[in-house]
N, CA, C and O atoms as a DFTB+ gen file, in Angstrom:
572 C
 N C O
     1  1       0.914      -1.340      -0.048
     2  2      -0.194       0.267      -0.293
     3  2       1.094       1.457      -0.136
     4  3       2.142       1.318       0.495
     5  1       0.762       2.319      -0.706
     6  2       1.677       3.145      -1.074
     7  2       0.644       4.578      -0.659
     8  3      -0.369       5.046      -1.181
     9  1       1.810       5.124       1.015
    10  2       1.520       6.219       1.689
    11  2       1.404       7.760       0.574
    12  3       2.267       8.034      -0.260
    13  1       0.530       8.343       0.751
    14  2       0.259       9.663      -0.085
    15  2      -0.056      10.727       0.153
    16  3      -1.284      10.661       0.091
    17  1       0.297      12.080       0.484
    18  2       0.027      13.280       1.173
    19  2      -0.821      13.567      -0.141
    20  3      -0.663      13.327      -1.338
    21  1      -1.902      14.259       0.719
    22  2      -3.211      14.982       0.246
    23  2      -2.724      15.728      -1.008
    24  3      -3.312      15.516      -2.069
    25  1      -1.496      16.748      -0.952
    26  2      -0.917      17.533      -1.847
    27  2      -0.577      16.795      -2.760
    28  3      -0.798      17.052      -3.943
    29  1       0.146      15.536      -2.251
    30  2       0.902      14.766      -3.263
    31  2      -0.176      14.159      -4.140
    32  3      -0.231      14.316      -5.360
    33  1      -1.073      13.413      -3.371
    34  2      -2.090      13.183      -4.341
    35  2      -2.466      13.924      -5.318
    36  3      -2.589      13.408      -6.429
    37  1      -2.795      15.625      -5.077
    38  2      -3.248      16.157      -6.376
    39  2      -2.404      16.429      -7.117
    40  3      -2.743      16.719      -8.265
    41  1      -0.858      16.444      -6.728
    42  2      -0.129      16.845      -7.463
    43  2       0.616      15.743      -8.804
    44  3       1.364      16.078      -9.722
    45  1       0.150      14.587      -8.516
    46  2       0.233      13.080      -9.085
    47  2      -1.417      12.639      -9.997
    48  3      -1.421      11.608     -10.670
    49  1      -2.053      13.069      -9.959
    50  2      -3.519      12.653     -10.331
    51  2      -4.321      13.720     -10.810
    52  3      -3.823      14.831     -10.630
    53  1      -4.774      13.707     -11.039
    54  2      -6.344      14.292     -11.298
    55  2      -7.494      13.372     -10.610
    56  3      -7.839      12.230     -10.912
    57  1      -7.787      13.893      -9.993
    58  2      -8.860      13.230      -8.865
    59  2     -10.604      13.448      -8.952
    60  3     -11.306      14.303      -8.411
    61  1     -10.847      12.693      -9.555
    62  2     -12.389      12.504     -10.403
    63  2     -13.214      11.439      -9.301
    64  3     -12.743      10.304      -9.376
    65  1     -14.240      11.553      -8.387
    66  2     -15.383      11.168      -7.919
    67  2     -16.051      10.673      -8.803
    68  3     -16.101      11.496      -9.718
    69  1     -16.795       9.464      -9.142
    70  2     -17.246       8.952     -10.132
    71  2     -19.181       8.954      -9.354
    72  3     -19.511       8.597      -8.223
    73  1     -20.006       9.445     -10.390
    74  2     -21.035       9.281      -9.988
    75  2     -22.233       8.288      -8.629
    76  3     -23.169       8.487      -7.853
    77  1     -21.147       7.011      -9.224
    78  2     -21.425       5.906      -8.091
    79  2     -21.812       6.546      -6.569
    80  3     -22.850       6.438      -5.916
    81  1     -20.497       7.287      -6.265
    82  2     -20.199       7.953      -5.064
    83  2     -21.586       8.362      -4.488
    84  3     -22.469       8.552      -5.324
    85  1     -21.928       8.538      -3.044
    86  2     -23.060       8.898      -2.395
    87  2     -22.609      10.758      -2.380
    88  3     -21.466      11.215      -2.394
    89  1     -23.835      11.490      -2.350
    90  2     -23.604      12.497      -2.804
    91  2     -22.740      13.185      -1.319
    92  3     -22.877      12.654      -0.217
    93  1     -21.782      14.545      -1.560
    94  2     -20.849      15.242      -0.776
    95  2     -22.023      15.298       0.680
    96  3     -23.153      15.610       0.303
    97  1     -21.960      15.147       1.624
    98  2     -22.782      15.292       2.854
    99  2     -22.555      16.086       4.308
   100  3     -23.365      16.219       5.225
   101  1     -21.019      16.625       4.196
   102  2     -20.405      17.790       4.840
   103  2     -21.631      18.560       4.743
   104  3     -22.471      18.205       5.570
   105  1     -22.022      19.612       3.896
   106  2     -23.122      20.098       3.979
   107  2     -24.473      20.296       4.529
   108  3     -25.289      21.216       4.479
   109  1     -24.439      19.047       5.110
   110  2     -25.950      18.490       5.505
   111  2     -25.989      19.722       7.132
   112  3     -25.112      20.325       7.749
   113  1     -27.214      19.621       7.245
   114  2     -27.267      19.851       8.505
   115  2     -28.187      18.911       9.350
   116  3     -29.405      19.028       9.476
   117  1     -27.427      18.012       9.872
   118  2     -27.467      16.494      10.661
   119  2     -27.321      16.162      11.725
   120  3     -26.119      15.982      11.920
   121  1     -27.708      16.031      12.294
   122  2     -26.953      15.955      14.174
   123  2     -25.565      14.839      13.523
   124  3     -24.405      15.201      13.718
   125  1     -25.826      13.635      12.837
   126  2     -24.670      12.848      13.002
   127  2     -23.552      13.871      12.381
   128  3     -22.543      14.363      12.887
   129  1     -24.175      13.998      10.998
   130  2     -23.043      15.019      10.084
   131  2     -21.873      16.419      11.046
   132  3     -20.697      16.768      11.141
   133  1     -23.271      16.766      11.562
   134  2     -22.605      17.336      12.031
   135  2     -21.070      16.912      13.171
   136  3     -19.896      17.263      13.055
   137  1     -21.693      16.115      14.129
   138  2     -20.867      15.170      14.620
   139  2     -19.575      14.891      14.206
   140  3     -18.490      15.095      14.750
   141  1     -19.928      14.313      12.991
   142  2     -18.576      13.489      12.039
   143  2     -17.597      15.105      11.644
   144  3     -16.370      15.184      11.595
   145  1     -18.566      16.209      11.415
   146  2     -17.475      17.149      10.946
   147  2     -16.738      17.848      11.475
   148  3     -15.666      18.270      11.042
   149  1     -17.507      18.156      13.014
   150  2     -17.061      18.673      13.934
   151  2     -15.769      17.706      14.412
   152  3     -14.908      18.325      15.037
   153  1     -15.595      16.727      14.269
   154  2     -14.636      15.834      14.940
   155  2     -13.267      15.501      13.949
   156  3     -12.137      15.023      14.053
   157  1     -14.151      16.078      12.948
   158  2     -12.881      15.899      11.566
   159  2     -12.169      17.322      11.353
   160  3     -11.001      17.412      10.972
   161  1     -13.054      18.511      11.661
   162  2     -12.342      19.682      11.191
   163  2     -11.305      19.726      12.464
   164  3     -10.129      19.969      12.195
   165  1     -11.752      19.456      14.144
   166  2     -11.038      19.663      15.456
   167  2      -9.584      18.947      15.032
   168  3      -8.496      19.437      15.333
   169  1      -9.764      17.642      14.245
   170  2      -8.162      16.833      14.057
   171  2      -7.629      17.803      13.217
   172  3      -6.541      18.322      13.467
   173  1      -8.365      18.127      12.137
   174  2      -7.853      18.765      10.964
   175  2      -6.750      20.032      11.629
   176  3      -5.545      20.180      11.431
   177  1      -7.655      20.793      12.430
   178  2      -6.744      22.070      13.180
   179  2      -6.294      21.975      13.834
   180  3      -5.488      22.875      14.068
   181  1      -6.364      20.792      14.780
   182  2      -5.309      20.051      15.805
   183  2      -4.068      19.982      14.920
   184  3      -3.319      20.956      14.991
   185  1      -3.747      19.040      14.140
   186  2      -2.398      19.231      13.119
   187  2      -1.720      20.130      12.512
   188  3      -0.606      20.122      11.988
   189  1      -2.483      20.874      12.636
   190  2      -2.100      22.588      11.949
   191  2      -1.625      23.213      13.036
   192  3      -0.514      23.731      12.926
   193  1      -2.238      23.298      14.144
   194  2      -1.809      24.383      15.019
   195  2      -0.386      23.648      15.392
   196  3       0.655      24.289      15.538
   197  1      -0.497      21.865      15.562
   198  2       0.621      21.523      16.231
   199  2       1.786      20.723      15.198
   200  3       2.594      19.794      15.227
   201  1       1.244      21.805      14.264
   202  2       1.817      21.181      12.737
   203  2       2.866      19.616      12.901
   204  3       4.063      19.411      13.105
   205  1       1.799      18.850      12.708
   206  2       2.015      17.863      12.888
   207  2       1.120      16.619      11.566
   208  3       0.363      17.157      10.760
   209  1       1.232      15.698      11.521
   210  2       0.739      15.175      10.245
   211  2      -0.452      14.380      10.665
   212  3      -0.628      13.856      11.765
   213  1      -1.266      14.367       9.601
   214  2      -3.094      13.826      10.492
   215  2      -3.034      12.936       9.515
   216  3      -2.677      13.213       8.370
   217  1      -3.481      11.490      10.022
   218  2      -4.065      10.542       9.406
   219  2      -5.123      10.533       9.472
   220  3      -5.682      10.481      10.568
   221  1      -5.923      10.592       8.089
   222  2      -7.175      10.996       7.834
   223  2      -7.635       9.208       7.370
   224  3      -8.700       9.068       6.769
   225  1      -6.782       7.936       7.685
   226  2      -7.015       6.717       7.217
   227  2      -7.219       6.212       5.643
   228  3      -6.362       6.713       4.916
   229  1      -7.624       5.832       5.339
   230  2      -7.198       5.006       4.186
   231  2      -8.234       5.457       3.274
   232  3      -9.392       5.774       3.548
   233  1      -7.317       5.430       1.522
   234  2      -8.234       6.716       0.945
   235  2      -7.665       5.440      -0.512
   236  3      -6.657       5.262      -1.197
   237  1      -9.453       4.634      -0.315
   238  2      -7.935       3.748      -2.024
   239  2      -9.118       3.725      -3.080
   240  3     -10.301       3.680      -2.740
   241  1      -8.665       3.761      -4.447
   242  2      -9.319       4.177      -5.300
   243  2      -8.520       3.357      -6.557
   244  3      -7.524       2.659      -6.369
   245  1      -9.160       3.585      -7.873
   246  2      -8.146       2.933      -8.624
   247  2      -8.250       4.118      -9.676
   248  3      -9.058       5.044      -9.608
   249  1      -7.153       3.901     -10.804
   250  2      -6.349       4.886     -11.610
   251  2      -6.484       4.333     -12.714
   252  3      -6.541       3.153     -13.058
   253  1      -6.547       5.629     -13.436
   254  2      -6.795       5.200     -15.238
   255  2      -6.553       6.154     -15.745
   256  3      -6.953       7.291     -15.499
   257  1      -5.322       5.492     -17.121
   258  2      -4.581       6.644     -17.716
   259  2      -5.521       7.549     -18.665
   260  3      -6.405       7.286     -19.479
   261  1      -4.815       8.956     -18.100
   262  2      -6.001      10.148     -19.394
   263  2      -5.049      10.480     -21.026
   264  3      -3.906      10.835     -21.312
   265  1      -5.980      10.210     -21.585
   266  2      -5.463      10.479     -22.665
   267  2      -4.783      12.097     -22.923
   268  3      -5.472      13.054     -22.567
   269  1      -3.751      12.285     -23.397
   270  2      -3.351      13.868     -23.495
   271  2      -2.726      14.271     -21.956
   272  3      -2.451      15.442     -21.695
   273  1      -2.577      13.416     -21.189
   274  2      -2.502      14.564     -20.565
   275  2      -1.224      13.382     -19.522
   276  3      -1.070      12.163     -19.594
   277  1      -0.600      14.310     -18.736
   278  2       0.754      13.070     -18.048
   279  2       0.181      12.776     -16.529
   280  3       0.814      12.345     -15.565
   281  1      -1.302      13.165     -16.618
   282  2      -1.254      12.526     -15.008
   283  2      -2.501      11.646     -15.260
   284  3      -3.375      11.864     -16.100
   285  1      -2.420      10.427     -14.231
   286  2      -3.617       9.554     -14.707
   287  2      -4.846      10.078     -13.591
   288  3      -4.669      10.917     -12.708
   289  1      -5.675       9.605     -13.778
   290  2      -7.165      10.313     -13.128
   291  2      -6.884       9.270     -11.782
   292  3      -6.157       8.288     -11.935
   293  1      -7.498       9.559     -10.503
   294  2      -7.749       8.610      -9.008
   295  2      -9.605       8.696      -8.892
   296  3     -10.407       9.577      -8.582
   297  1      -9.684       7.467      -9.266
   298  2     -10.917       7.944      -8.556
   299  2     -11.272       6.854      -7.481
   300  3     -11.483       5.644      -7.551
   301  1     -11.255       7.719      -6.513
   302  2     -11.523       7.316      -5.248
   303  2     -13.064       6.292      -4.855
   304  3     -14.160       6.535      -5.360
   305  1     -12.813       5.210      -3.909
   306  2     -13.760       4.399      -3.973
   307  2     -14.159       4.251      -2.153
   308  3     -15.243       3.838      -1.741
   309  1     -13.408       4.539      -1.576
   310  2     -13.369       5.237      -0.558
   311  2     -12.895       6.828      -0.047
   312  3     -11.947       7.332      -0.649
   313  1     -13.535       7.583       1.024
   314  2     -12.396       8.397       0.996
   315  2     -13.106       9.945       0.294
   316  3     -12.419      10.927       0.573
   317  1     -14.324      10.237      -0.527
   318  2     -14.551      10.540      -1.376
   319  2     -14.580      12.578      -0.296
   320  3     -14.076      13.685      -0.486
   321  1     -15.355      12.024       0.581
   322  2     -15.801      12.781       1.615
   323  2     -14.553      13.873       2.465
   324  3     -14.377      15.022       2.871
   325  1     -14.018      12.741       2.371
   326  2     -12.878      13.349       2.907
   327  2     -11.889      13.915       2.232
   328  3     -11.048      14.326       3.031
   329  1     -11.629      14.106       1.244
   330  2     -10.891      14.294       0.186
   331  2     -11.986      15.750      -0.805
   332  3     -11.407      16.501      -1.589
   333  1     -12.838      15.817      -0.659
   334  2     -13.863      16.933      -0.879
   335  2     -13.629      17.966       0.059
   336  3     -13.471      19.128      -0.318
   337  1     -13.582      17.538       1.617
   338  2     -13.410      18.317       2.388
   339  2     -12.028      18.699       2.803
   340  3     -11.908      19.410       3.801
   341  1     -10.940      18.292       2.126
   342  2     -10.016      18.672       2.383
   343  2      -9.373      19.868       1.384
   344  3      -8.807      20.910       1.713
   345  1      -9.674      19.325       0.013
   346  2     -10.051      20.290      -1.117
   347  2     -10.655      21.755      -0.854
   348  3     -10.040      22.723      -1.303
   349  1     -11.798      21.929      -0.165
   350  2     -12.713      22.988       0.607
   351  2     -11.491      23.863       1.365
   352  3     -11.117      24.998       1.068
   353  1     -10.894      22.836       2.624
   354  2     -10.111      23.565       2.826
   355  2      -9.060      24.490       2.057
   356  3      -9.001      25.719       2.064
   357  1      -8.380      23.723       1.501
   358  2      -6.927      24.193       1.099
   359  2      -7.510      25.310       0.193
   360  3      -6.785      26.304       0.145
   361  1      -8.863      25.390      -0.671
   362  2      -9.541      26.577      -1.173
   363  2      -9.842      27.335      -0.582
   364  3      -9.865      28.437      -1.129
   365  1     -10.139      27.283       0.457
   366  2     -10.500      29.112       1.513
   367  2      -9.076      28.789       1.342
   368  3      -8.858      28.887       0.134
   369  1      -7.606      28.326       2.183
   370  2      -6.488      28.875       2.147
   371  2      -5.954      28.983       1.468
   372  3      -4.822      29.398       1.716
   373  1      -6.298      28.724       0.199
   374  2      -5.602      29.488      -1.386
   375  2      -6.686      30.956      -1.306
   376  3      -6.316      31.677      -2.232
   377  1      -7.371      31.352      -0.865
   378  2      -8.666      32.346      -1.071
   379  2      -7.928      33.259      -0.384
   380  3      -8.167      34.416      -0.729
   381  1      -6.900      33.100       0.695
   382  2      -6.494      33.588       1.791
   383  2      -5.086      34.805       1.566
   384  3      -4.763      35.887       2.058
   385  1      -4.419      33.628       0.276
   386  2      -2.924      33.864       0.440
   387  2      -2.426      34.897      -0.450
   388  3      -3.012      35.022      -1.525
   389  1      -1.322      35.754      -0.153
   390  2      -0.953      36.796      -0.752
   391  2      -0.551      36.993      -2.701
   392  3      -1.118      36.261      -3.512
   393  1       0.169      37.748      -3.012
   394  2      -0.492      37.446      -4.204
   395  2       1.129      37.164      -4.415
   396  3       1.412      37.133      -5.613
   397  1       2.421      36.923      -3.408
   398  2       3.481      36.766      -3.778
   399  2       3.636      34.616      -3.556
   400  3       4.149      33.694      -4.191
   401  1       2.909      34.767      -2.404
   402  2       2.783      32.887      -2.116
   403  2       1.991      32.055      -2.881
   404  3       0.806      32.365      -2.998
   405  1       2.452      30.950      -3.488
   406  2       2.284      30.379      -4.499
   407  2       0.963      29.633      -4.126
   408  3       0.779      29.192      -2.992
   409  1      -0.044      29.503      -5.246
   410  2      -1.443      28.812      -5.059
   411  2      -1.228      27.656      -5.586
   412  3      -0.780      27.179      -6.629
   413  1      -2.021      27.058      -3.789
   414  2      -1.645      25.380      -3.309
   415  2      -2.472      24.842      -4.281
   416  3      -2.029      23.704      -4.435
   417  1      -3.649      25.030      -5.213
   418  2      -4.605      24.444      -5.880
   419  2      -4.163      24.758      -7.270
   420  3      -4.884      24.101      -8.022
   421  1      -3.095      25.636      -8.120
   422  2      -3.023      25.651      -9.411
   423  2      -2.142      24.068      -9.976
   424  3      -1.126      23.397      -9.794
   425  1      -3.465      24.143     -10.790
   426  2      -3.630      22.819     -11.444
   427  2      -3.416      21.581     -11.130
   428  3      -2.808      20.623     -11.607
   429  1      -4.300      21.903      -9.863
   430  2      -4.538      20.641      -9.174
   431  2      -5.899      20.613      -9.244
   432  3      -6.454      21.631      -8.829
   433  1      -6.683      19.622      -9.706
   434  2      -7.699      19.066     -10.340
   435  2      -8.899      17.780      -9.696
   436  3      -8.731      16.574      -9.876
   437  1     -10.033      18.364      -8.968
   438  2     -10.761      17.438      -8.273
   439  2     -12.227      18.004      -9.410
   440  3     -12.671      19.134      -9.614
   441  1     -12.634      16.685      -9.943
   442  2     -13.818      16.974     -10.686
   443  2     -15.024      15.611     -10.425
   444  3     -14.716      14.447     -10.169
   445  1     -16.152      16.052     -10.546
   446  2     -16.982      15.430      -9.367
   447  2     -17.769      14.923     -11.370
   448  3     -17.919      15.499     -12.447
   449  1     -18.048      13.427     -10.724
   450  2     -19.603      13.399     -11.425
   451  2     -20.794      13.218     -11.254
   452  3     -21.537      12.267     -11.014
   453  1     -20.869      14.283     -11.416
   454  2     -22.038      14.995     -10.047
   455  2     -23.136      14.535      -9.955
   456  3     -23.535      14.327     -11.101
   457  1     -24.084      14.169      -9.024
   458  2     -25.036      14.074      -8.902
   459  2     -25.959      15.624      -8.598
   460  3     -25.538      16.322      -7.676
   461  1     -26.705      15.919      -9.074
   462  2     -27.800      17.495      -9.030
   463  2     -27.789      17.890      -7.601
   464  3     -27.863      19.114      -7.483
   465  1     -27.735      17.383      -6.713
   466  2     -27.798      17.770      -4.799
   467  2     -26.196      18.088      -4.619
   468  3     -25.873      18.899      -3.752
   469  1     -25.219      17.478      -5.403
   470  2     -24.069      18.223      -4.796
   471  2     -23.405      19.216      -5.985
   472  3     -22.392      19.856      -5.701
   473  1     -23.999      19.324      -7.313
   474  2     -23.710      20.427      -8.000
   475  2     -24.383      21.771      -7.210
   476  3     -23.593      22.685      -6.973
   477  1     -25.611      21.921      -6.845
   478  2     -26.506      22.272      -6.108
   479  2     -25.280      23.217      -5.014
   480  3     -24.877      24.358      -5.238
   481  1     -24.897      22.335      -3.846
   482  2     -24.141      22.468      -3.042
   483  2     -23.082      23.527      -3.308
   484  3     -23.489      24.688      -3.263
   485  1     -21.865      23.342      -3.562
   486  2     -20.739      23.518      -4.522
   487  2     -21.477      25.020      -5.535
   488  3     -20.950      26.098      -5.256
   489  1     -22.255      25.048      -6.283
   490  2     -22.520      26.404      -6.565
   491  2     -23.042      27.229      -5.463
   492  3     -22.430      28.233      -5.097
   493  1     -24.152      26.852      -4.913
   494  2     -24.326      27.468      -3.538
   495  2     -23.166      28.213      -2.965
   496  3     -23.274      29.437      -2.883
   497  1     -21.852      27.516      -2.478
   498  2     -21.237      27.480      -1.710
   499  2     -20.284      28.610      -2.704
   500  3     -19.984      29.696      -2.210
   501  1     -19.934      28.331      -3.837
   502  2     -18.929      29.372      -4.498
   503  2     -19.624      30.784      -4.702
   504  3     -18.875      31.760      -4.741
   505  1     -20.910      30.966      -4.828
   506  2     -21.851      32.316      -5.147
   507  2     -22.018      32.448      -3.295
   508  3     -21.419      33.387      -2.770
   509  1     -22.323      32.088      -2.955
   510  2     -22.272      32.882      -1.509
   511  2     -20.722      33.083      -0.687
   512  3     -20.721      33.771       0.334
   513  1     -19.503      32.499      -1.142
   514  2     -18.007      33.042      -0.625
   515  2     -18.100      34.175      -1.995
   516  3     -18.275      35.308      -1.545
   517  1     -18.066      34.172      -2.751
   518  2     -17.596      35.165      -3.790
   519  2     -18.865      36.685      -3.476
   520  3     -18.405      37.826      -3.526
   521  1     -19.572      36.584      -3.336
   522  2     -21.034      37.180      -3.094
   523  2     -20.670      38.006      -2.483
   524  3     -21.283      39.055      -2.680
   525  1     -19.574      38.064      -1.469
   526  2     -19.338      38.946      -0.419
   527  2     -18.200      38.557       0.443
   528  3     -17.631      37.586      -0.057
   529  1     -17.700      38.911       1.451
   530  2     -16.366      38.777       1.920
   531  2     -16.180      37.459       2.867
   532  3     -15.072      37.210       3.342
   533  1     -17.317      36.621       3.122
   534  2     -17.829      35.535       3.599
   535  2     -16.336      34.855       3.753
   536  3     -15.769      34.651       4.827
   537  1     -15.865      34.576       2.545
   538  2     -14.570      33.979       2.572
   539  2     -13.635      34.025       2.955
   540  3     -12.742      33.178       2.933
   541  1     -13.670      35.505       3.588
   542  2     -12.360      35.703       4.614
   543  2     -12.934      35.574       6.048
   544  3     -12.532      34.548       6.598
   545  1     -13.825      36.390       6.862
   546  2     -14.606      35.655       7.847
   547  2     -14.291      34.397       8.172
   548  3     -13.491      34.120       9.066
   549  1     -15.043      33.357       7.297
   550  2     -14.464      32.361       7.696
   551  2     -13.388      31.655       7.571
   552  3     -13.437      30.436       7.731
   553  1     -12.186      32.321       7.250
   554  2     -10.729      31.688       7.229
   555  2     -10.682      32.290       8.148
   556  3      -9.965      31.660       8.925
   557  1     -11.075      33.351       8.684
   558  2     -10.060      33.916       9.959
   559  2     -10.471      33.360      10.764
   560  3      -9.645      33.256      11.670
   561  1     -12.250      32.446      11.167
   562  2     -12.486      32.135      12.111
   563  2     -11.490      30.614      12.248
   564  3     -11.458      30.077      13.355
   565  1     -10.851      30.099      11.298
   566  2     -10.101      28.850      11.403
   567  2      -8.847      29.484      11.677
   568  3      -8.040      28.603      11.971
   569  1      -8.311      30.648      11.713
   570  2      -6.967      30.720      11.741
   571  2      -6.631      30.977      13.721
   572  3      -5.480      31.087      14.142
């Protein structure tokens, strides 16, 4: 089994969440989802605060060579919720960066073979974040 960092995964593969996966549920306002999300966020910020490695468990899937691309596509079979959550966090962090800092997500591709509810969630998220200075308020509470 090959160990990989999240950025390593993004550097080495195009990540494609297959349509067979359940929709992204971290945006749901349900008791169990809120608990799982809060625990995962606590783990992430504890690791960031302590500058330690966060073990997010096994993420497994399969790869397929992409024509006309240097990268293969990685299709996660398990771990898409964690991958997507980390991608959103990195996206928020990249929005906070200064002009002189490298873009954390430049050329890092996460694509979805999506369901309508997932498409709606991300469209609403992007509209919410870009229609106000909300992104900076959200990310400021993270730091």
